[in-house]
Short mmCIF file of C-alpha atoms in Angstrom, two decimals:
data_model
loop_
_atom_site.label_atom_id
_atom_site.label_comp_id
_atom_site.label_asym_id
_atom_site.label_seq_id
_atom_site.Cartn_x
_atom_site.Cartn_y
_atom_site.Cartn_z
CA UNK A 137 64.96 52.36 55.31
CA UNK A 138 63.16 55.16 53.36
CA UNK A 139 59.43 54.86 53.79
CA UNK A 140 56.86 55.38 50.81
CA UNK A 141 55.85 58.86 50.40
CA UNK A 142 52.47 58.11 51.08
CA UNK A 143 53.55 56.46 54.37
CA UNK A 144 55.32 59.67 55.33
CA UNK A 145 52.01 61.74 54.62
CA UNK A 146 49.54 59.57 56.38
CA UNK A 147 49.10 61.21 59.61
CA UNK A 148 45.32 60.76 59.73
CA UNK A 149 45.00 63.85 57.82
CA UNK A 150 45.81 65.87 60.92
CA UNK A 151 48.97 67.45 59.89
CA UNK A 152 50.06 69.73 57.50
CA UNK A 153 51.27 67.17 55.20
CA UNK A 154 50.45 67.13 51.29
CA UNK A 155 46.76 65.88 50.69
CA UNK A 156 47.80 64.36 47.33
CA UNK A 157 49.27 60.99 48.28
CA UNK A 158 49.68 59.91 44.75
CA UNK A 159 53.18 62.01 44.45
CA UNK A 160 56.05 61.22 42.53
CA UNK A 161 59.49 62.04 43.95
CA UNK A 162 61.46 64.75 42.69
CA UNK A 163 64.77 63.36 44.04
CA UNK A 164 65.87 60.54 41.25
CA UNK A 165 68.10 58.98 44.21
CA UNK A 166 65.14 58.29 46.80
CA UNK A 167 64.54 54.91 47.12
CA UNK A 168 60.87 53.90 47.62
CA UNK A 169 61.50 50.42 47.94
CA UNK A 170 60.93 48.67 51.22
CA UNK A 171 60.69 45.21 53.04
CA UNK A 172 57.92 44.16 55.60
CA UNK A 173 60.81 43.85 58.15
CA UNK A 174 61.76 47.61 57.87
CA UNK A 175 58.28 48.78 57.69
CA UNK A 176 57.76 47.07 60.64
CA UNK A 177 61.12 48.25 62.37
CA UNK A 178 59.50 51.70 61.49
CA UNK A 179 56.32 51.28 63.42
CA UNK A 180 58.26 50.56 66.67
CA UNK A 181 61.00 53.04 65.98
CA UNK A 182 58.28 55.85 66.02
CA UNK A 183 58.48 55.20 70.05
CA UNK A 184 62.22 54.96 70.18
CA UNK A 185 63.57 57.60 68.17
CA UNK A 186 62.87 60.94 66.22
CA UNK A 187 63.13 59.96 62.65
CA UNK A 188 65.38 57.86 60.24
CA UNK A 189 68.45 58.94 61.29
CA UNK A 190 69.94 59.85 64.61
CA UNK A 191 69.52 62.41 67.07
CA UNK A 192 67.61 65.20 65.44
CA UNK A 193 68.22 64.02 61.78
CA UNK A 194 65.28 63.28 59.55
CA UNK A 195 62.54 64.00 62.11
CA UNK A 196 59.15 62.64 61.36
CA UNK A 197 57.32 65.48 63.39
CA UNK A 198 57.40 68.98 61.75
CA UNK A 199 57.48 72.26 64.31
CA UNK A 200 59.72 70.84 66.76
CA UNK A 201 63.30 69.86 67.20
CA UNK A 202 63.84 66.34 67.13
CA UNK A 203 64.68 65.78 70.44
CA UNK A 204 61.38 67.52 71.90
CA UNK A 205 59.19 65.30 69.37
CA UNK A 206 60.43 62.12 71.09
CA UNK A 207 57.37 60.20 72.25
CA UNK A 208 58.92 59.21 75.97
CA UNK A 209 59.47 62.86 76.13
CA UNK A 210 56.23 64.33 75.34
CA UNK A 211 54.33 61.23 76.82
CA UNK A 212 56.25 62.18 80.02
CA UNK A 213 55.99 65.95 79.80
CA UNK A 214 52.12 65.40 79.30
CA UNK A 215 51.55 62.88 82.40
CA UNK A 216 54.50 64.27 84.96
CA UNK A 217 54.73 67.92 84.76
CA UNK A 218 50.75 69.06 85.71
CA UNK A 219 51.16 66.62 88.67
CA UNK A 220 52.58 66.08 92.55
CA UNK A 221 55.64 64.51 91.11
CA UNK A 222 57.58 66.78 88.98
CA UNK A 223 58.27 70.60 87.86
CA UNK A 224 60.60 71.99 84.99
CA UNK A 225 62.45 75.61 85.15
CA UNK A 226 63.21 75.42 81.30
CA UNK A 227 61.97 78.42 79.25
CA UNK A 228 60.84 76.11 76.20
CA UNK A 229 57.45 76.91 74.68
CA UNK A 230 54.74 75.13 76.67
CA UNK A 231 56.88 73.96 79.74
CA UNK A 232 55.34 76.67 82.06
CA UNK A 233 51.59 75.76 80.76
CA UNK A 234 52.47 72.06 81.66
CA UNK A 235 53.65 72.82 85.01
CA UNK A 236 50.78 75.02 85.94
CA UNK A 237 47.96 73.22 84.05
CA UNK A 238 47.24 76.57 81.90
CA UNK A 239 47.48 74.69 78.16
CA UNK A 240 45.26 75.65 75.17
CA UNK A 241 44.85 73.88 72.03
CA UNK A 242 47.76 75.76 70.51
CA UNK A 243 50.47 74.35 73.14
CA UNK A 244 53.17 73.11 71.02
CA UNK A 245 54.28 70.12 72.91
CA UNK A 246 50.84 68.53 73.28
CA UNK A 247 50.29 69.11 69.39
CA UNK A 248 53.82 67.38 69.12
CA UNK A 249 52.57 64.49 71.43
CA UNK A 250 49.42 64.25 69.40
CA UNK A 251 51.00 64.17 66.15
CA UNK A 252 54.00 61.73 67.30
CA UNK A 253 51.30 59.35 68.17
CA UNK A 254 49.00 59.86 64.96
CA UNK A 255 52.15 59.19 62.99
CA UNK A 256 52.84 56.13 64.60
CA UNK A 257 49.46 54.92 63.97
CA UNK A 258 49.81 55.72 60.28
CA UNK A 259 52.73 53.79 59.77
CA UNK A 260 51.02 50.66 61.43
CA UNK A 261 48.05 51.08 59.15
CA UNK A 262 50.59 51.31 56.37
CA UNK A 263 52.12 48.00 57.20
CA UNK A 264 48.55 46.46 57.59
CA UNK A 265 47.54 47.60 54.33
CA UNK A 266 51.02 46.51 52.13
CA UNK A 267 52.51 43.70 54.61
CA UNK A 268 49.80 42.12 56.63
CA UNK A 269 49.90 38.74 54.97
CA UNK A 270 53.51 38.61 55.36
CA UNK A 271 53.86 36.80 58.76
CA UNK A 272 50.75 36.56 61.00
CA UNK A 273 52.71 37.23 64.28
CA UNK A 274 54.43 40.36 62.97
CA UNK A 275 50.96 41.72 61.88
CA UNK A 276 49.25 40.79 65.23
CA UNK A 277 52.19 42.90 66.80
CA UNK A 278 51.66 45.86 64.96
CA UNK A 279 47.76 45.59 65.46
CA UNK A 280 48.56 45.62 69.15
CA UNK A 281 51.03 48.65 68.57
CA UNK A 282 48.33 50.57 66.96
CA UNK A 283 46.14 49.62 69.99
CA UNK A 284 48.77 50.93 72.37
CA UNK A 285 49.06 54.09 70.53
CA UNK A 286 45.31 54.72 70.34
CA UNK A 287 44.82 54.00 73.88
CA UNK A 288 47.36 56.62 74.72
CA UNK A 289 45.41 59.28 72.07
CA UNK A 290 42.11 58.27 73.81
CA UNK A 291 43.58 58.62 77.51
CA UNK A 292 44.98 61.97 76.84
CA UNK A 293 42.58 63.59 74.23
CA UNK A 294 39.37 61.80 74.88
CA UNK A 295 37.15 62.09 71.86
CA UNK A 296 39.62 61.44 69.13
CA UNK A 297 40.05 61.10 65.25
CA UNK A 298 40.29 57.71 64.16
CA UNK A 299 41.40 55.41 61.30
CA UNK A 300 42.09 51.47 60.73
CA UNK A 301 43.01 51.98 57.23
CA UNK A 302 44.99 54.21 54.71
CA UNK A 303 42.60 57.15 53.57
CA UNK A 304 39.95 56.71 55.96
CA UNK A 305 39.05 59.10 58.71
CA UNK A 306 36.28 59.24 61.25
CA UNK A 307 35.59 60.59 64.86
CA UNK A 308 35.19 58.26 67.87
CA UNK A 309 33.71 59.39 71.38
CA UNK A 310 36.00 58.05 74.04
CA UNK A 311 33.28 55.07 74.50
CA UNK A 312 33.70 54.25 70.79
CA UNK A 313 37.34 54.14 71.11
CA UNK A 314 37.25 52.17 74.41
CA UNK A 315 34.97 49.40 72.55
CA UNK A 316 37.03 49.11 69.76
CA UNK A 317 40.47 49.04 71.95
CA UNK A 318 38.72 46.26 73.97
CA UNK A 319 37.25 44.26 70.53
CA UNK A 320 40.85 44.41 68.88
CA UNK A 321 43.04 43.46 72.15
CA UNK A 322 40.91 40.47 72.56
CA UNK A 323 40.90 39.52 68.97
CA UNK A 324 44.48 39.54 68.70
CA UNK A 325 45.29 37.74 72.07
CA UNK A 326 45.41 34.44 70.41
CA UNK A 327 47.74 35.67 67.54
CA UNK A 328 50.53 37.04 69.57
CA UNK A 329 53.43 34.88 70.94
CA UNK A 330 53.05 33.17 74.44
CA UNK A 331 54.20 35.30 77.21
CA UNK A 332 57.96 34.86 77.57
CA UNK A 333 60.21 36.83 79.80
CA UNK A 334 63.29 37.78 77.68
CA UNK A 335 66.58 39.50 77.82
CA UNK A 336 68.15 41.30 74.95
CA UNK A 337 70.24 38.20 74.12
CA UNK A 338 66.64 36.32 73.40
CA UNK A 339 64.65 36.11 70.48
CA UNK A 340 61.97 38.77 70.19
CA UNK A 341 62.87 40.79 73.09
CA UNK A 342 61.10 43.98 72.70
CA UNK A 343 58.48 42.49 70.76
CA UNK A 344 54.70 42.39 72.53
CA UNK A 345 53.67 39.01 73.37
CA UNK A 346 50.32 38.03 75.11
CA UNK A 347 51.42 39.38 78.20
CA UNK A 348 51.52 42.83 77.01
CA UNK A 349 48.22 42.32 75.63
CA UNK A 350 46.71 41.39 79.21
CA UNK A 351 48.68 44.50 80.53
CA UNK A 352 47.00 46.91 78.09
CA UNK A 353 43.48 45.27 78.73
CA UNK A 354 44.20 45.39 82.38
CA UNK A 355 45.34 49.35 82.16
CA UNK A 356 42.00 49.84 79.97
CA UNK A 357 39.83 48.01 82.30
CA UNK A 358 41.37 49.87 85.62
CA UNK A 359 40.78 53.04 83.87
CA UNK A 360 37.33 51.96 82.58
CA UNK A 361 35.33 54.30 84.78
CA UNK A 362 37.06 57.30 83.59
CA UNK A 363 36.70 56.52 80.01
CA UNK A 364 33.10 55.35 80.05
CA UNK A 365 31.57 55.93 83.43
CA UNK A 366 31.28 52.20 83.89
CA UNK A 367 33.87 50.84 86.26
CA UNK A 368 35.51 47.21 85.31
CA UNK A 369 37.37 46.28 88.51
CA UNK A 370 36.89 42.76 87.94
CA UNK A 371 37.89 42.47 84.39
CA UNK A 372 41.03 44.73 85.61
CA UNK A 373 41.99 42.19 88.26
CA UNK A 374 41.64 39.24 85.84
CA UNK A 375 43.94 40.53 83.13
CA UNK A 376 46.23 41.65 85.96
CA UNK A 377 46.49 38.13 87.19
CA UNK A 378 47.14 36.76 84.00
CA UNK A 379 49.83 38.95 84.01
CA UNK A 380 51.27 37.88 87.38
CA UNK A 381 50.77 34.40 86.59
CA UNK A 382 52.75 34.56 83.26
CA UNK A 383 56.57 33.78 83.24
CA UNK A 384 57.63 37.32 83.74
CA UNK A 385 58.70 38.05 87.21
CA UNK A 386 59.92 40.83 89.77
CA UNK A 387 63.74 41.51 89.84
CA UNK A 388 64.77 40.60 93.31
CA UNK A 389 68.44 40.89 92.22
CA UNK A 390 70.72 43.64 93.04
CA UNK A 391 74.52 44.23 91.92
CA UNK A 392 77.50 43.16 93.76
CA UNK A 393 78.32 46.74 93.63
CA UNK A 394 75.55 47.81 96.01
CA UNK A 395 72.79 48.80 93.02
CA UNK A 396 69.55 47.68 94.58
CA UNK A 397 67.30 45.31 92.60
CA UNK A 398 64.47 48.30 92.02
CA UNK A 399 67.55 50.43 90.40
CA UNK A 400 68.53 47.67 88.18
CA UNK A 401 65.29 48.28 86.51
CA UNK A 402 66.69 51.77 85.26
CA UNK A 403 70.45 51.21 84.44
CA UNK A 404 72.18 51.07 80.96
CA UNK A 405 72.30 47.23 81.16
CA UNK A 406 68.74 46.73 82.18
CA UNK A 407 68.11 44.67 79.11
CA UNK A 408 70.87 42.09 80.13
CA UNK A 409 70.29 41.74 83.33
CA UNK A 410 67.73 40.02 85.42
CA UNK A 411 65.69 43.22 85.48
CA UNK A 412 64.73 42.60 82.09
CA UNK A 413 62.64 39.71 83.07
CA UNK A 414 60.28 42.11 84.65
CA UNK A 415 60.06 44.39 81.41
CA UNK A 416 56.45 43.17 79.69
CA UNK A 417 57.03 45.77 76.71
CA UNK A 418 60.59 47.70 76.68
CA UNK A 419 61.42 50.42 74.36
CA UNK A 420 64.91 49.70 73.23
CA UNK A 421 67.79 51.86 73.14
CA UNK A 422 71.08 51.54 72.04
CA UNK A 423 73.61 54.32 72.51
CA UNK A 424 75.14 53.66 69.16
CA UNK A 425 72.29 52.42 66.95
CA UNK A 426 69.29 54.42 68.63
CA UNK A 427 70.43 57.79 69.18
CA UNK A 428 67.51 59.74 70.51
CA UNK A 429 67.42 63.11 72.69
CA UNK A 430 63.78 62.05 73.39
CA UNK A 431 63.75 58.81 75.05
CA UNK A 432 66.10 57.62 78.00
CA UNK A 433 68.37 60.20 77.29
CA UNK A 434 65.60 62.82 77.92
CA UNK A 435 65.08 61.10 81.44
CA UNK A 436 68.65 61.16 82.09
CA UNK A 437 70.01 64.42 80.93
CA UNK A 438 66.92 66.63 82.29
CA UNK A 439 67.17 65.30 85.66
CA UNK A 440 71.08 65.51 86.30
CA UNK A 441 73.59 68.55 86.69
CA UNK A 442 77.13 68.14 87.07
CA UNK A 443 76.98 68.31 90.98
CA UNK A 444 75.29 64.87 91.32
CA UNK A 445 77.47 61.92 91.17
CA UNK A 446 75.64 58.75 91.43
CA UNK A 447 77.64 55.87 90.42
CA UNK A 448 78.70 53.28 92.71
CA UNK A 449 82.01 51.94 91.00
CA UNK A 450 83.98 54.89 91.17
CA UNK A 451 82.59 56.86 88.26
CA UNK A 452 82.85 60.23 87.71
CA UNK A 453 80.09 61.10 85.25
CA UNK A 454 77.13 62.03 87.03
CA UNK A 455 74.64 59.81 85.23
CA UNK A 456 76.78 57.73 82.85
CA UNK A 457 76.68 60.06 80.20
CA UNK A 458 77.95 63.65 79.27
CA UNK A 459 74.58 65.05 79.15
CA UNK A 460 73.49 66.83 82.40
CA UNK A 461 70.74 69.51 81.35
CA UNK A 462 69.45 70.33 84.49
CA UNK A 463 65.68 71.03 84.36
CA UNK A 464 63.20 68.49 85.83
CA UNK A 465 63.28 67.90 89.64
CA UNK A 466 60.87 66.83 91.77
CA UNK A 467 57.91 68.73 93.83
CA UNK A 468 57.96 68.18 97.68
CA UNK A 469 54.68 66.25 97.58
CA UNK A 470 56.62 63.32 95.75
CA UNK A 471 59.52 63.49 98.44
CA UNK A 472 56.74 63.12 101.17
CA UNK A 473 55.60 59.76 99.89
CA UNK A 474 58.87 58.67 101.11
CA UNK A 475 59.38 60.79 104.38
CA UNK A 476 55.70 61.53 105.59
CA UNK A 477 56.78 63.24 108.83
CA UNK A 478 58.40 66.28 106.97
CA UNK A 479 61.85 65.05 107.57
CA UNK A 480 63.50 64.88 104.25
CA UNK A 481 66.95 65.05 104.89
CA UNK A 482 69.46 67.69 103.40
CA UNK A 483 72.91 67.10 101.71
CA UNK A 484 72.65 63.35 100.27
CA UNK A 485 73.11 61.84 97.26
CA UNK A 486 70.44 59.16 96.02
CA UNK A 487 72.13 56.09 97.69
CA UNK A 488 72.12 57.78 101.18
CA UNK A 489 68.73 59.28 100.56
CA UNK A 490 67.38 55.54 100.12
CA UNK A 491 68.74 54.37 103.25
CA UNK A 492 67.69 57.32 105.04
CA UNK A 493 64.15 56.67 103.60
CA UNK A 494 64.53 52.89 104.25
CA UNK A 495 63.09 52.39 100.89
CA UNK A 496 65.23 51.45 97.92
CA UNK A 497 62.98 53.44 95.45
CA UNK A 498 63.85 56.87 97.12
CA UNK A 499 66.49 57.73 94.33
CA UNK A 500 66.84 61.67 95.07
CA UNK A 501 69.71 64.06 95.63
CA UNK A 502 69.25 66.53 98.13
CA UNK A 503 72.98 68.05 97.88
CA UNK A 504 72.85 72.00 97.69
CA UNK A 505 69.05 71.74 97.20
CA UNK A 506 65.97 73.05 98.56
CA UNK A 507 62.87 70.96 99.42
CA UNK A 508 60.53 73.47 97.91
CA UNK A 509 60.30 75.51 95.05
CA UNK A 510 59.56 79.17 96.47
CA UNK A 511 59.15 80.66 93.13
CA UNK A 512 57.53 77.60 91.24
CA UNK A 513 58.66 77.96 87.72
CA UNK A 514 61.80 79.47 87.92
CA UNK A 515 65.35 79.28 86.47
CA UNK A 516 67.02 77.51 89.32
CA UNK A 517 67.50 73.52 89.02
CA UNK A 518 68.59 73.46 92.96
CA UNK A 519 64.85 74.44 93.92
CA UNK A 520 63.48 70.95 94.53
CA UNK A 521 65.35 67.75 95.03
CA UNK A 522 66.77 66.18 91.72
CA UNK A 523 65.71 62.55 90.79
CA UNK A 524 68.42 60.22 90.01
CA UNK A 525 66.39 57.54 89.37
CA UNK A 526 67.63 56.76 85.79
CA UNK A 527 70.98 56.39 84.64
CA UNK A 528 73.27 54.68 81.98
CA UNK A 529 75.61 53.03 84.55
CA UNK A 530 75.77 49.21 84.10
CA UNK A 531 75.78 47.14 87.16
CA UNK A 532 79.30 46.08 86.75
CA UNK A 533 80.59 49.45 87.36
CA UNK A 534 81.31 50.09 83.74
CA UNK A 535 79.18 52.78 81.32
CA UNK A 536 77.48 52.66 78.29
CA UNK A 537 79.27 52.06 75.15
CA UNK A 538 78.67 55.45 74.01
CA UNK A 539 79.81 58.70 75.72
CA UNK A 540 76.51 60.62 75.08
CA UNK A 541 73.72 58.49 73.86
CA UNK A 542 72.43 55.72 76.50
CA UNK A 543 71.99 52.22 76.34
CA UNK A 544 68.95 51.97 79.09
CA UNK A 545 66.01 50.56 77.64
CA UNK A 546 62.57 52.12 78.97
CA UNK A 547 60.23 49.78 80.64
CA UNK A 548 57.11 51.32 79.28
CA UNK A 549 55.22 48.29 80.93
CA UNK A 550 56.60 46.10 83.65
CA UNK A 551 55.30 43.33 86.03
CA UNK A 552 55.07 45.88 89.01
CA UNK A 553 51.84 47.49 87.09
CA UNK A 554 49.86 44.08 87.27
CA UNK A 555 50.80 43.76 91.05
CA UNK A 556 49.27 47.44 91.86
CA UNK A 557 46.30 46.96 89.24
CA UNK A 558 45.11 43.71 91.04
CA UNK A 559 45.54 45.30 94.58
CA UNK A 560 43.61 48.34 93.46
CA UNK A 561 40.97 46.49 91.39
CA UNK A 562 40.27 44.12 94.07
CA UNK A 563 40.32 46.64 97.00
CA UNK A 564 37.78 48.64 94.74
CA UNK A 565 35.69 45.46 94.72
CA UNK A 566 35.98 44.80 98.43
CA UNK A 567 34.94 48.15 99.87
CA UNK A 568 38.38 50.20 99.65
CA UNK A 569 40.51 48.03 101.56
CA UNK A 570 43.12 45.43 100.24
CA UNK A 571 42.18 41.73 100.06
CA UNK A 572 44.85 39.25 101.62
CA UNK A 573 45.97 38.67 97.81
CA UNK A 574 46.20 42.38 97.17
CA UNK A 575 48.03 42.82 100.27
CA UNK A 576 50.64 40.16 99.37
CA UNK A 577 51.45 41.98 96.21
CA UNK A 578 52.08 45.42 97.58
CA UNK A 579 54.29 43.82 100.51
CA UNK A 580 56.11 41.95 97.51
CA UNK A 581 57.10 45.57 95.86
CA UNK A 582 57.74 47.02 99.20
CA UNK A 583 59.79 44.07 100.48
CA UNK A 584 61.87 44.18 97.20
CA UNK A 585 62.59 47.82 98.14
CA UNK A 586 63.45 46.82 101.74
CA UNK A 587 60.52 48.73 102.87
CA UNK A 588 58.29 48.18 105.80
CA UNK A 589 55.25 46.02 104.81
CA UNK A 590 51.80 46.50 106.26
CA UNK A 591 48.57 44.43 106.88
CA UNK A 592 46.40 46.07 104.90
CA UNK A 593 46.46 49.17 102.56
CA UNK A 594 43.77 51.75 101.98
CA UNK A 595 42.95 53.22 98.38
CA UNK A 596 44.74 56.11 99.69
CA UNK A 597 47.80 54.05 100.45
CA UNK A 598 47.51 52.45 97.14
CA UNK A 599 47.70 55.84 94.96
CA UNK A 600 50.70 56.82 97.17
CA UNK A 601 52.00 53.54 96.46
CA UNK A 602 51.87 53.80 92.53
CA UNK A 603 53.79 56.82 93.16
CA UNK A 604 56.54 55.57 95.10
CA UNK A 605 56.98 52.63 92.53
CA UNK A 606 56.19 54.24 89.39
CA UNK A 607 57.31 58.04 89.87
CA UNK A 608 59.02 59.66 86.79
CA UNK A 609 58.07 56.66 84.59
CA UNK A 610 55.43 59.20 82.92
CA UNK A 611 51.97 58.05 84.37
CA UNK A 612 51.04 60.02 87.14
CA UNK A 613 48.30 61.87 85.51
CA UNK A 614 46.37 58.81 84.49
CA UNK A 615 46.65 57.82 88.34
CA UNK A 616 45.57 60.86 89.59
CA UNK A 617 42.68 61.25 87.32
CA UNK A 618 41.23 57.77 88.22
CA UNK A 619 41.30 58.56 91.86
CA UNK A 620 39.58 61.80 91.12
CA UNK A 621 42.42 63.79 92.51
CA UNK A 622 43.88 65.70 89.24
CA UNK A 623 41.46 68.36 88.93
CA UNK A 624 39.28 70.01 91.75
CA UNK A 625 40.67 70.71 95.15
CA UNK A 626 40.25 67.12 97.11
CA UNK A 627 43.96 66.92 96.62
CA UNK A 628 46.37 69.57 96.53
CA UNK A 629 50.08 70.18 95.80
CA UNK A 630 52.68 72.56 95.83
CA UNK A 631 52.17 74.93 92.63
CA UNK A 632 49.17 72.86 91.51
CA UNK A 633 47.41 75.11 89.13
CA UNK A 634 50.23 77.95 89.47
CA UNK A 635 49.58 78.43 93.03
CA UNK A 636 52.29 77.90 95.84
CA UNK A 637 49.64 76.11 98.06
CA UNK A 638 47.97 74.46 95.15
CA UNK A 639 44.37 75.67 93.76
CA UNK A 640 41.71 74.21 91.63
CA UNK A 641 42.21 72.70 88.23
CA UNK A 642 39.09 72.94 86.19
CA UNK A 643 37.47 69.47 85.52
CA UNK A 644 37.92 69.94 81.72
CA UNK A 645 41.52 69.52 81.89
CA UNK A 646 41.23 65.98 82.57
CA UNK A 647 41.81 65.62 79.25
CA UNK A 648 43.61 67.94 76.94
CA UNK A 649 42.67 69.93 73.92
CA UNK A 650 42.95 68.29 70.44
CA UNK A 651 45.35 70.46 68.31
CA UNK A 652 43.56 73.27 66.54
CA UNK A 653 45.00 71.52 63.15
CA UNK A 654 43.03 68.46 64.02
CA UNK A 655 39.58 70.21 64.05
CA UNK A 656 38.63 69.31 60.63
CA UNK A 657 35.50 67.37 59.08
CA UNK A 658 33.75 65.34 62.11
CA UNK A 659 36.34 66.15 64.43
CA UNK A 660 35.35 68.46 67.19
CA UNK A 661 37.00 70.31 69.93
CA UNK A 662 36.91 68.83 73.52
CA UNK A 663 34.59 70.71 76.02
CA UNK A 664 35.84 73.52 77.69
CA UNK A 665 38.37 74.55 75.26
CA UNK A 666 37.96 77.22 72.77
CA UNK A 667 37.54 76.41 69.21
CA UNK A 668 39.23 77.71 66.32
#
């Protein structure tokens, strides 16, 4: 479907689109008609694809190639590359600055992330202007999606430009954005479908329901102290518990071939197996219908090379696709979460590594690789263990139905997040140690991974558990910020701030700079960053 010209121009006034929205298209063949369903799909498609056609075709964001502008790719880069989990050696503009936390307002990928989010918000505003009366549930889902995108914008950029209708623009502080998000999510809760675990064969798979609303509220409340200065641990626990008590459930079923229950969450058929019942909000991918370089393909292609054969069904393709770009690999600090005694083994594939770690989640490849990256941002993918978490293999030994583009849905929210949210929030209420129920939830995650359990967990233990459960899923910067360990010197990791042993990251870098193109009218730059 081709969007109306106004919808394509409405990126909150923040990009170099035409300012005159009453534009008559020159091309007489351009179809300006739309259906509510088509516009609805476009709103959600903004998370899954780069534009209206496959691959790099008809990209919605200017200035970067289609694959680079992908939502998941830029969310991942901004939340993983500056942290203790990932580092990349590519020469793309902005990668080194991500890895060393030296970005500025002109950073091309941060600008791409910002514009991907605000473009998505503009699509939602367009839907709500022209189709809000079409279907009450669809309207609530679009409002949820808009809130989700505003949450990401507020988390990354702090004080933000804001518009909840076409053509309007204002400036909200982080506190004001937080207050709006809380009110919006509470208001639409009853209008969303009841929480229901689903597979891809079930109706409404991929659409947000009440559990997605509760999960986003829990995420908002868990980070409330960062966003507003006032903690909301009781509310975080309350809404996490709503999700836990919903019909969604942890996947505890592995494959007859030997894939673990944990790995089933990140495979090409994760929407068709019991793994789907853990996915509270999946971003849908299909190798034929949603061909994108910037979603699941990025997670696979950027972490594999030709020397990694990770399938258990006799496959010869390293990750189930023909794409092995070899760029993102682990920092040793992530590996130490699984091998705290400094005994990370050499020469193993990911299945052997998980066995050595006594933890199914340790999906790393050390064959022909060094643990450390002596030169940091360099040109060698073998400096650092490889992450083999994401593949396009199917649990029955087959592969995706396209040789290049994957079928693996990206589980943007999954039930395990509610488990750890509840455990952390109640531990913070109780003096820094898990309650019996919080301990139980962490032990359920560890038992699912065949890892040893403990009688209790400290806050530092919980931070490590966030990493073990969710590494390379695009959230680490958020968790480190909440624990006060992203900036400053209280926690150091290899190449933090660009030094081998780590060094201080200034506190103002806990949020990103707004793009220079966004500094207009009421919008002002975040503190610490140069103004244009």
